[in-house]
Amino acid sequence: HKLIPSSLLSPAHHITINSLLSKLQTLLRDEHIKAYNESSGNGELRYLALNVHRDLQTVQLTLVVNRSGPKLELQKKFSKVDSTMVRRETYNVSNEMRKVMQILQKWQHKNNSGVLHSLFIHYHPASKHCNNIFGRDDVDAEPRQSWQCIFGPPEIVEHLCFPPLTDV
């Protein structure tokens, strides 16, 4: 994939994406989150995926990170502990990325951003050599979790209205 920086005020983006992008860019820069470099294989953040819930005018944010997900059995082992412990213990991200996740969660609780619906982490290590942006990591000999909902609803439900079909 050849990615190019996104304009912060693109007319192609939904207005809620434009609203969140400028705050998000500042946050990632302030917290020293390194973008993934395809040539060197360094950097933690591979992609951002933003999906709009049009009814609520909110954005579901996915941070695609250059790391393997936590082992599935590890998560099952901690599932009997209180949920904050489970989430804290099973993240496989840098301390800087943890801080970003905590700040984003505060944004959602305070409605500071005005547009954040939910946050996901998608683990996509460069070592996997997969051409998909959203690859799965659960087929290896040692299954790992490839998706984690950090906070918010686990999906966006959209109701689509199509005009009736007509004979031409």
Short mmCIF file of C-alpha atoms in Angstrom, two decimals:
data_model
loop_
_atom_site.label_atom_id
_atom_site.label_comp_id
_atom_site.label_asym_id
_atom_site.label_seq_id
_atom_site.Cartn_x
_atom_site.Cartn_y
_atom_site.Cartn_z
CA HIS A 1 0.00 0.00 0.00
CA LYS A 2 1.15 3.51 -0.77
CA LEU A 3 -0.47 5.86 1.73
CA ILE A 4 -0.49 9.62 1.51
CA PRO A 5 -1.20 12.11 4.30
CA SER A 6 -4.81 13.14 4.51
CA SER A 7 -5.88 16.73 4.31
CA LEU A 8 -7.41 17.72 7.62
CA LEU A 9 -10.27 19.52 5.93
CA SER A 10 -11.00 17.30 2.98
CA PRO A 11 -14.34 17.86 1.27
CA ALA A 12 -14.35 14.10 0.60
CA HIS A 13 -14.52 13.35 4.35
CA HIS A 14 -17.63 13.46 6.43
CA ILE A 15 -17.62 16.58 8.63
CA THR A 16 -17.22 14.50 11.81
CA ILE A 17 -14.04 12.90 10.41
CA ASN A 18 -12.60 16.33 9.66
CA SER A 19 -13.49 17.42 13.19
CA LEU A 20 -11.71 14.46 14.81
CA LEU A 21 -8.66 14.33 12.52
CA SER A 22 -7.10 17.63 13.57
CA LYS A 23 -7.41 16.76 17.28
CA LEU A 24 -6.12 13.26 16.63
CA GLN A 25 -3.11 14.46 14.62
CA THR A 26 -2.12 16.83 17.43
CA LEU A 27 -2.56 14.10 20.06
CA LEU A 28 -0.45 11.56 18.13
CA ARG A 29 2.30 14.13 17.56
CA ASP A 30 2.27 15.29 21.20
CA GLU A 31 2.50 11.69 22.47
CA HIS A 32 5.36 10.83 20.04
CA ILE A 33 3.52 8.05 18.21
CA LYS A 34 5.71 7.00 15.30
CA ALA A 35 4.06 6.20 11.98
CA TYR A 36 4.99 2.88 10.42
CA ASN A 37 7.74 3.08 7.80
CA GLU A 38 7.41 0.41 5.15
CA SER A 39 11.11 0.54 4.20
CA SER A 40 12.57 0.18 7.69
CA GLY A 41 9.72 -1.75 9.33
CA ASN A 42 9.85 0.69 12.27
CA GLY A 43 6.98 2.65 13.78
CA GLU A 44 3.91 1.59 15.70
CA LEU A 45 0.91 3.14 13.94
CA ARG A 46 0.26 1.64 10.52
CA TYR A 47 -3.13 3.11 9.65
CA LEU A 48 -6.11 4.98 11.00
CA ALA A 49 -9.57 3.79 9.97
CA LEU A 50 -12.49 6.11 10.59
CA ASN A 51 -16.11 5.03 10.09
CA VAL A 52 -19.01 7.42 10.52
CA HIS A 53 -22.25 6.61 12.32
CA ARG A 54 -24.39 8.96 10.27
CA ASP A 55 -27.44 8.90 12.57
CA LEU A 56 -25.37 9.92 15.62
CA GLN A 57 -22.77 12.01 13.75
CA THR A 58 -19.97 10.12 15.53
CA VAL A 59 -16.80 8.32 14.42
CA GLN A 60 -15.64 4.79 15.15
CA LEU A 61 -11.84 4.97 15.25
CA THR A 62 -9.53 2.02 14.62
CA LEU A 63 -5.79 2.31 15.29
CA VAL A 64 -3.97 -0.32 13.21
CA VAL A 65 -0.73 -1.06 15.04
CA ASN A 66 2.49 -2.79 13.98
CA ARG A 67 2.38 -5.45 16.71
CA SER A 68 1.08 -8.94 17.31
CA GLY A 69 -2.08 -9.18 19.35
CA PRO A 70 -2.17 -10.75 22.78
CA LYS A 71 -2.43 -14.53 22.92
CA LEU A 72 -6.04 -15.65 23.03
CA GLU A 73 -5.46 -17.98 25.96
CA LEU A 74 -3.98 -15.11 27.98
CA GLN A 75 -7.17 -13.13 27.58
CA LYS A 76 -9.31 -16.10 28.66
CA LYS A 77 -7.11 -16.55 31.72
CA PHE A 78 -7.73 -12.97 32.87
CA SER A 79 -11.43 -12.87 31.99
CA LYS A 80 -12.45 -13.67 35.59
CA VAL A 81 -10.68 -10.54 36.86
CA ASP A 82 -12.39 -7.16 36.83
CA SER A 83 -12.82 -5.83 33.27
CA THR A 84 -10.40 -2.89 33.62
CA MET A 85 -7.68 -5.35 34.62
CA VAL A 86 -8.47 -7.56 31.63
CA ARG A 87 -8.21 -4.70 29.21
CA ARG A 88 -5.07 -3.25 30.76
CA GLU A 89 -3.31 -6.61 30.90
CA THR A 90 -4.13 -7.72 27.35
CA TYR A 91 -3.09 -4.65 25.35
CA ASN A 92 0.06 -5.18 23.36
CA VAL A 93 0.99 -1.57 22.62
CA SER A 94 3.69 0.87 23.69
CA ASN A 95 3.32 3.04 26.77
CA GLU A 96 2.88 6.04 24.47
CA MET A 97 0.00 4.32 22.65
CA ARG A 98 -1.57 3.36 26.01
CA LYS A 99 -1.56 7.04 26.96
CA VAL A 100 -3.23 7.94 23.64
CA MET A 101 -5.90 5.31 24.33
CA GLN A 102 -6.51 6.72 27.82
CA ILE A 103 -6.81 10.27 26.47
CA LEU A 104 -9.24 9.13 23.77
CA GLN A 105 -11.32 7.39 26.43
CA LYS A 106 -11.44 10.62 28.44
CA TRP A 107 -12.55 12.43 25.29
CA GLN A 108 -15.43 10.01 24.93
CA HIS A 109 -16.50 10.29 28.59
CA LYS A 110 -16.32 14.07 28.64
CA ASN A 111 -17.68 14.26 25.07
CA ASN A 112 -14.67 16.54 24.60
CA SER A 113 -14.22 15.56 20.98
CA GLY A 114 -17.93 15.72 20.25
CA VAL A 115 -17.58 12.95 17.70
CA LEU A 116 -15.96 9.82 19.18
CA HIS A 117 -18.22 6.76 19.02
CA SER A 118 -15.78 3.94 19.86
CA LEU A 119 -12.12 2.93 19.73
CA PHE A 120 -10.62 -0.29 18.40
CA ILE A 121 -7.06 -1.57 18.20
CA HIS A 122 -6.26 -3.83 15.27
CA TYR A 123 -2.99 -5.73 15.58
CA HIS A 124 -1.20 -6.07 12.24
CA PRO A 125 2.51 -6.89 12.65
CA ALA A 126 4.79 -6.20 9.69
CA SER A 127 6.29 -9.65 10.16
CA LYS A 128 3.00 -11.16 8.99
CA HIS A 129 3.67 -10.09 5.37
CA CYS A 130 -0.02 -9.69 4.67
CA ASN A 131 -1.27 -7.21 2.08
CA ASN A 132 -4.59 -6.64 3.88
CA ILE A 133 -4.98 -3.55 6.04
CA PHE A 134 -7.29 -5.56 8.30
CA GLY A 135 -5.58 -8.94 8.38
CA ARG A 136 -6.48 -11.66 10.87
CA ASP A 137 -3.97 -13.15 13.27
CA ASP A 138 -5.99 -16.14 14.50
CA VAL A 139 -4.81 -18.78 12.06
CA ASP A 140 -1.25 -19.20 13.32
CA ALA A 141 -0.04 -22.13 15.41
CA GLU A 142 -0.26 -19.77 18.38
CA PRO A 143 -3.58 -17.93 17.88
CA ARG A 144 -3.58 -14.27 18.82
CA GLN A 145 -6.31 -11.71 19.06
CA SER A 146 -6.28 -9.35 16.12
CA TRP A 147 -9.08 -6.97 17.22
CA GLN A 148 -9.87 -5.32 20.53
CA CYS A 149 -12.71 -2.94 21.32
CA ILE A 150 -11.15 -0.53 23.81
CA PHE A 151 -14.37 1.35 24.55
CA GLY A 152 -17.72 2.18 23.07
CA PRO A 153 -20.27 0.08 21.20
CA PRO A 154 -18.74 -2.84 19.30
CA GLU A 155 -20.34 -1.90 16.00
CA ILE A 156 -22.05 0.79 14.00
CA VAL A 157 -25.53 -0.12 12.80
CA GLU A 158 -26.74 1.74 9.75
CA HIS A 159 -30.22 1.58 8.25
CA LEU A 160 -30.11 2.00 4.50
CA CYS A 161 -33.10 3.07 2.43
CA PHE A 162 -33.10 2.11 -1.21
CA PRO A 163 -35.60 3.36 -3.77
CA PRO A 164 -37.89 0.66 -5.15
CA LEU A 165 -36.60 -1.19 -8.18
CA THR A 166 -38.16 -0.17 -11.48
CA ASP A 167 -38.20 -1.93 -14.79
CA VAL A 168 -36.15 -0.19 -17.41
#
